[in-house]
């Protein structure tokens, strides 16, 4: 039987647990709200501005500079799956353990929160990052991704999570240490655990480990992105002879006034909206096949940054004007779903939900996603999906403003 529990410890740490005694392994992940886009903050009335790549550099420094040696080596020798990764918004470290979970979790928490890297070891850590940056320049869609980030965040001094070689070379040890001391505080962290463990025992262990750090909370404030409500640049064409020709439309939708649970429901409704209008059974996709404008599926993606949803709709096609016109027609007319299709998608969602509720890792993902994306501290439930109705769907979709968008056209040289 799966049991879930969310606790906020006295030190401010959010502890999200999903217990399943039928499993043999335990997964744990410590998440810190310090990612590639965390560039600007205020402390003691003073503004600080960071270089690209510092969060990712700190991730590597924590792995390389643990008290008992490199964490990858330590966990590998103990047959524990381990890794760390940095996104735009956070840095995470995880372990997947079959036995001796308590001791391996304690090791992880201490290594991440009380590192021993030095100025000398940090310079050693920088060396493989230079190679990672060089490899990144060879990745597919690099030109598109660079253009996308530049247009998405016009006023924000952010290029990517890795930074440039010059950025990394010029980041001083003192600044990396300061970032750790400030951002790696329990109030700025979330610890998530799923699998076969004892909730009370682990809660006590986590409390004791954090209390042993004896750290006082330092106040700071993230500076919100200084972005306009509307995109400054509306269209850009990039030439890339190594990639297929493509058109991407990105909509920026203000959801600042939506309450947490309504935000959760909206995520279902937007998914329905996109599936109905742009999946392989949609009218638009069939049109493009019939006209031989594309043979590939229309791709849709949703992301959230601060108070905005960013909805991407893209197709590998040379027919730029046709695709932009048709997508905007559908968006502006809201492409209202019929009752039959709505109920079909709802049934499909119920089946998916039932399957997820039988897997503690999936339940954990739902919980964490709801906390980070919707500020909603409950998992999705069958009752949530059963409550969905077509009138509410129409009202929510109708309330969204899709007038703000930009277009990226990727093409080859003529």
Coordinates of C-alpha atoms in Angstrom, one line a residue:
X1 CA 0.0 0.0 0.0
X2 CA 1.3 3.4 -0.9
X3 CA 1.4 6.1 1.8
X4 CA 2.2 9.7 1.1
X5 CA 3.2 12.5 3.5
X6 CA 4.5 16.0 3.1
X7 CA 6.2 17.7 6.1
X8 CA 7.8 21.0 6.6
X9 CA 10.5 20.6 9.3
X10 CA 11.3 23.2 11.9
X11 CA 14.3 24.3 9.9
X12 CA 12.1 24.9 6.8
X13 CA 13.1 21.9 4.8
X14 CA 10.2 20.5 2.7
X15 CA 10.1 16.7 3.1
X16 CA 8.0 14.8 0.5
X17 CA 7.7 11.1 1.1
X18 CA 5.9 8.2 -0.7
X19 CA 6.2 4.9 1.1
X20 CA 5.7 1.5 -0.6
X21 CA 6.7 -1.4 1.6
X22 CA 6.2 -3.8 -1.3
X23 CA 9.3 -2.4 -3.1
X24 CA 12.9 -3.5 -2.7
X25 CA 14.6 -0.1 -3.4
X26 CA 14.4 3.5 -2.1
X27 CA 14.9 6.6 -4.2
X28 CA 15.9 9.9 -2.7
X29 CA 16.6 13.3 -4.2
X30 CA 17.7 16.5 -2.6
X31 CA 16.5 19.6 -4.6
X32 CA 17.9 23.1 -4.1
X33 CA 16.3 26.1 -5.7
X34 CA 19.4 27.3 -7.3
X35 CA 19.7 26.7 -11.0
X36 CA 21.1 28.2 -14.2
X37 CA 18.6 31.1 -14.3
X38 CA 19.3 32.0 -10.7
X39 CA 21.4 35.1 -11.6
X40 CA 20.2 37.9 -9.4
X41 CA 19.4 38.2 -5.7
X42 CA 19.3 40.7 -2.8
X43 CA 21.0 40.2 0.6
X44 CA 21.3 42.8 3.3
X45 CA 19.9 45.4 0.9
X46 CA 22.6 44.8 -1.7
X47 CA 22.0 43.4 -5.2
X48 CA 24.2 40.6 -6.4
X49 CA 24.5 39.4 -10.0
X50 CA 26.0 36.0 -10.9
X51 CA 27.7 34.7 -14.0
X52 CA 26.2 31.9 -16.2
X53 CA 27.3 28.4 -15.1
X54 CA 27.9 29.0 -11.4
X55 CA 25.1 26.7 -10.3
X56 CA 26.4 23.9 -12.5
X57 CA 30.0 24.5 -11.4
X58 CA 28.8 24.2 -7.7
X59 CA 27.0 20.9 -8.5
X60 CA 30.3 19.5 -9.8
X61 CA 32.3 20.9 -6.9
X62 CA 29.9 19.2 -4.4
X63 CA 30.3 15.8 -6.2
X64 CA 34.1 16.1 -6.5
X65 CA 34.7 17.7 -3.2
X66 CA 32.9 15.6 -0.6
X67 CA 34.7 15.0 2.7
X68 CA 35.2 11.2 1.9
X69 CA 36.1 11.7 -1.7
X70 CA 34.3 11.9 -5.0
X71 CA 30.6 11.0 -4.5
X72 CA 30.4 9.1 -7.9
X73 CA 33.2 6.9 -6.8
X74 CA 31.8 6.4 -3.3
X75 CA 28.3 5.4 -4.4
X76 CA 29.6 3.2 -7.3
X77 CA 31.7 1.2 -4.9
X78 CA 28.6 0.7 -2.7
X79 CA 26.4 -0.3 -5.7
X80 CA 24.3 2.8 -5.4
X81 CA 23.0 4.6 -8.4
X82 CA 23.9 8.3 -8.0
X83 CA 24.1 11.5 -10.0
X84 CA 23.5 15.2 -10.0
X85 CA 22.0 17.6 -12.5
X86 CA 21.3 21.3 -12.9
X87 CA 18.3 22.8 -14.6
X88 CA 17.3 26.4 -15.2
X89 CA 15.6 26.5 -11.8
X90 CA 17.2 24.1 -9.5
X91 CA 20.1 21.7 -8.7
X92 CA 19.4 18.1 -7.7
X93 CA 21.3 15.1 -6.5
X94 CA 19.7 11.6 -6.2
X95 CA 20.4 8.1 -5.0
X96 CA 18.7 4.8 -5.8
X97 CA 19.4 2.3 -3.1
X98 CA 18.6 -1.4 -2.5
X99 CA 20.2 -1.8 1.0
X100 CA 21.6 0.4 3.8
X101 CA 19.5 3.3 2.6
X102 CA 19.7 5.3 5.9
X103 CA 23.5 5.4 5.9
X104 CA 23.6 6.4 2.2
X105 CA 21.0 9.1 2.6
X106 CA 22.9 10.5 5.6
X107 CA 26.1 10.5 3.5
X108 CA 24.3 12.4 0.7
X109 CA 22.8 15.1 3.0
X110 CA 26.1 15.7 4.7
X111 CA 28.1 15.8 1.4
X112 CA 25.7 18.3 -0.2
X113 CA 25.2 20.6 2.7
X114 CA 28.7 20.5 4.3
X115 CA 31.2 20.3 1.4
X116 CA 35.0 20.3 1.7
X117 CA 36.0 21.6 -1.7
X118 CA 38.9 24.1 -1.7
X119 CA 40.2 26.8 -4.0
X120 CA 42.7 24.3 -5.4
X121 CA 40.2 21.5 -5.9
X122 CA 37.7 23.9 -7.5
X123 CA 40.2 24.7 -10.2
X124 CA 40.6 21.0 -10.9
X125 CA 36.8 20.7 -11.1
X126 CA 36.6 23.4 -13.7
X127 CA 38.7 21.4 -16.2
X128 CA 36.1 18.8 -17.3
X129 CA 33.4 21.5 -17.5
X130 CA 35.5 23.2 -20.2
X131 CA 35.2 20.0 -22.2
X132 CA 31.5 19.8 -21.5
X133 CA 31.0 23.3 -22.8
X134 CA 32.9 22.4 -26.0
X135 CA 30.7 19.3 -26.5
X136 CA 27.6 21.4 -25.9
X137 CA 28.6 23.5 -28.9
X138 CA 28.3 20.3 -31.1
X139 CA 24.9 19.4 -29.9
X140 CA 21.9 19.3 -32.2
X141 CA 19.5 22.3 -32.2
X142 CA 22.2 24.5 -30.6
X143 CA 21.5 27.4 -32.9
X144 CA 17.7 27.1 -32.4
X145 CA 18.1 26.8 -28.6
X146 CA 20.3 29.8 -28.4
X147 CA 17.8 31.9 -30.5
X148 CA 14.9 30.6 -28.4
X149 CA 16.5 31.6 -25.0
X150 CA 17.5 35.0 -26.4
X151 CA 13.9 35.7 -27.6
X152 CA 12.2 34.2 -24.5
X153 CA 14.3 36.1 -22.0
X154 CA 15.2 39.3 -23.8
X155 CA 16.1 41.4 -20.8
X156 CA 17.6 38.6 -18.7
X157 CA 21.4 38.2 -18.7
X158 CA 21.2 34.4 -19.2
X159 CA 22.5 32.2 -22.1
X160 CA 22.6 28.7 -20.7
X161 CA 23.2 26.6 -17.6
X162 CA 26.9 25.8 -18.6
X163 CA 28.1 29.3 -19.2
X164 CA 31.1 30.0 -21.4
X165 CA 34.7 28.8 -20.8
X166 CA 35.5 32.4 -19.9
X167 CA 32.6 32.6 -17.5
X168 CA 33.8 29.5 -15.6
X169 CA 37.4 30.5 -15.7
X170 CA 36.5 33.9 -14.0
X171 CA 34.2 32.6 -11.3
X172 CA 36.2 33.0 -8.0
X173 CA 36.2 30.4 -5.3
X174 CA 34.7 32.9 -2.8
X175 CA 31.6 33.4 -4.9
X176 CA 31.0 29.7 -5.3
X177 CA 31.3 29.3 -1.5
X178 CA 29.0 32.2 -0.9
X179 CA 26.4 30.7 -3.2
X180 CA 26.5 27.4 -1.3
X181 CA 26.2 29.1 2.0
X182 CA 23.2 31.2 0.9
X183 CA 21.2 28.9 -1.4
X184 CA 21.9 25.5 0.1
X185 CA 19.8 26.2 3.2
X186 CA 17.0 23.9 4.3
X187 CA 14.3 26.5 3.7
X188 CA 15.5 26.6 0.1
X189 CA 15.5 22.8 -0.3
X190 CA 13.2 19.9 -0.9
X191 CA 14.0 16.3 0.0
X192 CA 11.9 13.7 -1.8
X193 CA 11.9 10.0 -1.0
X194 CA 10.0 7.0 -2.4
X195 CA 10.1 3.3 -1.9
X196 CA 10.6 0.9 1.0
X197 CA 11.4 2.9 4.1
X198 CA 10.0 3.9 7.4
X199 CA 8.5 7.5 7.4
X200 CA 9.0 8.2 11.1
X201 CA 12.5 6.8 11.2
X202 CA 13.6 8.7 8.1
X203 CA 12.0 11.9 9.4
X204 CA 14.0 11.6 12.6
X205 CA 17.2 10.8 10.7
X206 CA 16.8 13.9 8.4
X207 CA 16.0 16.1 11.4
X208 CA 19.1 14.9 13.3
X209 CA 21.4 15.3 10.3
X210 CA 20.3 18.9 9.6
X211 CA 20.4 19.8 13.2
X212 CA 24.1 18.7 13.3
X213 CA 24.9 21.4 10.7
X214 CA 24.0 24.0 13.2
X215 CA 23.5 26.7 10.5
X216 CA 21.5 29.8 11.1
X217 CA 19.2 30.9 8.2
X218 CA 20.5 33.8 6.2
X219 CA 17.8 36.0 4.7
X220 CA 17.9 36.8 0.9
X221 CA 15.4 37.5 -1.9
X222 CA 15.5 36.4 -5.5
X223 CA 15.2 39.2 -7.9
X224 CA 12.4 38.4 -10.3
X225 CA 13.1 38.4 -14.1
X226 CA 12.9 41.8 -15.5
X227 CA 10.9 40.7 -18.6
X228 CA 8.2 42.6 -20.4
X229 CA 4.7 41.1 -20.7
X230 CA 5.1 41.1 -24.4
X231 CA 7.9 39.7 -26.5
X232 CA 10.1 42.5 -28.0
X233 CA 11.2 40.4 -30.9
X234 CA 8.4 38.8 -32.9
X235 CA 10.2 36.6 -35.5
X236 CA 13.7 35.4 -36.2
X237 CA 15.0 33.2 -39.0
X238 CA 18.1 31.1 -38.3
X239 CA 20.1 29.3 -41.0
X240 CA 21.2 25.7 -40.0
X241 CA 22.3 23.4 -42.8
X242 CA 22.6 20.5 -40.4
X243 CA 19.0 20.5 -39.2
X244 CA 15.6 20.0 -40.8
X245 CA 13.6 23.1 -41.7
X246 CA 11.2 23.9 -38.9
X247 CA 8.7 26.5 -37.6
X248 CA 8.2 27.1 -33.9
X249 CA 5.6 29.3 -32.3
X250 CA 5.9 30.2 -28.6
X251 CA 3.0 31.8 -26.7
X252 CA 3.5 33.6 -23.4
X253 CA 0.4 33.3 -21.2
X254 CA -0.1 35.3 -18.0
X255 CA -1.4 33.0 -15.2
X256 CA -0.5 35.2 -12.2
X257 CA -4.1 35.4 -11.0
X258 CA -4.8 31.7 -11.0
X259 CA -5.1 29.9 -7.6
X260 CA -3.0 26.8 -7.0
X261 CA -5.7 24.2 -7.4
X262 CA -7.1 26.0 -10.4
X263 CA -3.6 26.0 -11.9
X264 CA -3.6 22.2 -11.5
X265 CA -6.9 21.9 -13.3
X266 CA -5.7 24.2 -16.0
X267 CA -2.8 21.9 -16.7
X268 CA -5.3 19.2 -17.5
X269 CA -7.4 21.5 -19.7
X270 CA -4.4 22.8 -21.7
X271 CA -3.3 19.3 -22.3
X272 CA -6.7 18.4 -23.6
X273 CA -6.7 21.6 -25.8
X274 CA -3.3 20.7 -27.3
X275 CA -4.1 17.1 -27.8
X276 CA -7.4 17.8 -29.5
X277 CA -6.0 20.5 -31.9
X278 CA -2.5 19.3 -32.6
X279 CA -2.0 15.6 -32.1
X280 CA -1.9 13.1 -35.0
X281 CA -5.7 12.8 -35.1
X282 CA -6.2 16.6 -35.4
X283 CA -7.6 18.4 -38.4
X284 CA -4.4 20.4 -38.8
X285 CA -2.1 17.4 -38.8
X286 CA -4.3 15.7 -41.4
X287 CA -4.3 18.8 -43.6
X288 CA -0.5 19.0 -43.5
X289 CA -0.3 15.3 -44.5
X290 CA -2.8 15.8 -47.3
X291 CA -1.0 18.9 -48.6
X292 CA 2.4 17.1 -48.2
X293 CA 3.6 20.0 -46.0
X294 CA 5.0 17.7 -43.4
X295 CA 5.2 14.0 -42.5
X296 CA 6.2 14.6 -38.9
X297 CA 4.0 15.0 -35.9
X298 CA 3.3 18.5 -34.6
X299 CA 5.3 19.0 -31.4
X300 CA 3.8 20.8 -28.4
X301 CA 5.5 21.7 -25.1
X302 CA 4.5 23.5 -22.0
X303 CA 6.9 25.2 -19.5
X304 CA 6.4 27.6 -16.6
X305 CA 8.7 30.5 -15.6
X306 CA 7.5 32.6 -12.7
X307 CA 3.9 33.9 -13.5
X308 CA 3.8 32.8 -17.1
X309 CA 3.1 29.7 -19.1
X310 CA 5.1 29.2 -22.3
X311 CA 3.4 27.0 -24.9
X312 CA 5.5 25.9 -27.9
X313 CA 3.9 24.5 -31.1
X314 CA 6.3 23.4 -33.7
X315 CA 6.4 21.5 -37.0
X316 CA 9.1 20.3 -39.4
X317 CA 7.8 22.2 -42.5
X318 CA 8.8 24.7 -45.1
X319 CA 5.4 26.2 -45.2
X320 CA 5.9 29.0 -42.7
X321 CA 3.0 31.3 -43.5
X322 CA 0.5 28.4 -43.7
X323 CA 1.6 26.9 -40.4
X324 CA 1.6 30.2 -38.5
X325 CA -1.8 31.2 -40.0
X326 CA -3.5 27.9 -39.2
X327 CA -2.1 27.6 -35.7
X328 CA -3.2 31.1 -34.8
X329 CA -6.7 30.5 -36.3
X330 CA -7.0 27.4 -34.1
X331 CA -5.7 29.3 -31.0
X332 CA -7.8 32.4 -31.5
X333 CA -11.0 30.3 -32.1
X334 CA -9.9 28.2 -29.2
X335 CA -10.5 25.0 -31.2
X336 CA -13.2 23.9 -28.9
X337 CA -13.3 20.3 -28.2
X338 CA -16.5 18.3 -28.6
X339 CA -18.1 16.4 -25.7
X340 CA -17.3 13.0 -27.2
X341 CA -13.6 13.8 -27.5
X342 CA -13.5 15.5 -24.1
X343 CA -14.9 12.3 -22.4
X344 CA -12.5 10.1 -24.3
X345 CA -9.5 12.2 -23.1
X346 CA -10.9 12.2 -19.6
X347 CA -11.2 8.4 -19.6
X348 CA -7.6 8.1 -20.9
X349 CA -6.5 10.4 -18.1
X350 CA -8.3 8.3 -15.5
X351 CA -6.5 5.1 -16.8
X352 CA -3.2 6.9 -16.6
X353 CA -3.9 8.2 -13.1
X354 CA -4.9 4.8 -11.8
X355 CA -1.7 3.3 -13.2
X356 CA 0.4 6.1 -11.7
X357 CA -1.3 5.7 -8.2
X358 CA 0.0 2.1 -8.2
X359 CA 3.7 3.3 -8.5
X360 CA 5.2 5.3 -5.7
X361 CA 7.8 6.9 -8.0
X362 CA 5.0 8.2 -10.2
X363 CA 3.1 9.5 -7.2
X364 CA 6.2 11.2 -6.0
X365 CA 6.7 12.9 -9.4
X366 CA 3.1 14.1 -9.3
X367 CA 3.6 15.6 -5.8
X368 CA 6.8 17.4 -6.7
X369 CA 5.4 18.7 -10.0
X370 CA 2.4 20.1 -8.2
X371 CA 4.5 21.8 -5.6
X372 CA 7.0 23.3 -8.0
X373 CA 4.6 24.1 -10.9
X374 CA 1.4 25.0 -9.1
X375 CA 2.3 25.7 -5.5
X376 CA -0.2 22.9 -4.6
X377 CA 0.8 20.5 -1.9
X378 CA -1.3 17.6 -2.9
X379 CA -1.0 14.9 -5.5
X380 CA -3.3 14.6 -8.5
X381 CA -6.3 12.3 -7.6
X382 CA -8.9 10.4 -9.5
X383 CA -11.4 12.8 -8.0
X384 CA -9.6 15.7 -9.6
X385 CA -10.0 14.1 -13.0
X386 CA -13.6 13.1 -12.4
X387 CA -14.4 16.7 -11.5
X388 CA -13.3 18.0 -14.9
X389 CA -16.1 19.2 -17.1
X390 CA -16.4 20.7 -20.6
X391 CA -18.0 23.9 -19.4
X392 CA -15.1 24.6 -17.0
X393 CA -12.7 23.7 -19.8
X394 CA -14.2 26.2 -22.1
X395 CA -14.2 29.0 -19.5
X396 CA -10.6 28.4 -18.5
X397 CA -9.3 28.2 -22.0
X398 CA -11.3 31.2 -23.0
X399 CA -9.9 33.2 -20.2
X400 CA -6.3 32.8 -21.5
X401 CA -4.7 35.5 -23.6
X402 CA -2.7 34.0 -26.5
X403 CA -2.0 37.3 -28.3
X404 CA 1.6 37.4 -27.2
X405 CA 3.9 35.1 -29.2
X406 CA 7.1 34.9 -31.2
X407 CA 8.1 32.7 -34.2
X408 CA 11.4 31.0 -35.0
X409 CA 12.0 29.8 -38.5
X410 CA 14.8 27.3 -39.0
X411 CA 15.8 26.9 -42.6
X412 CA 18.7 25.9 -44.8
X413 CA 20.7 28.2 -47.1
X414 CA 18.9 28.9 -50.4

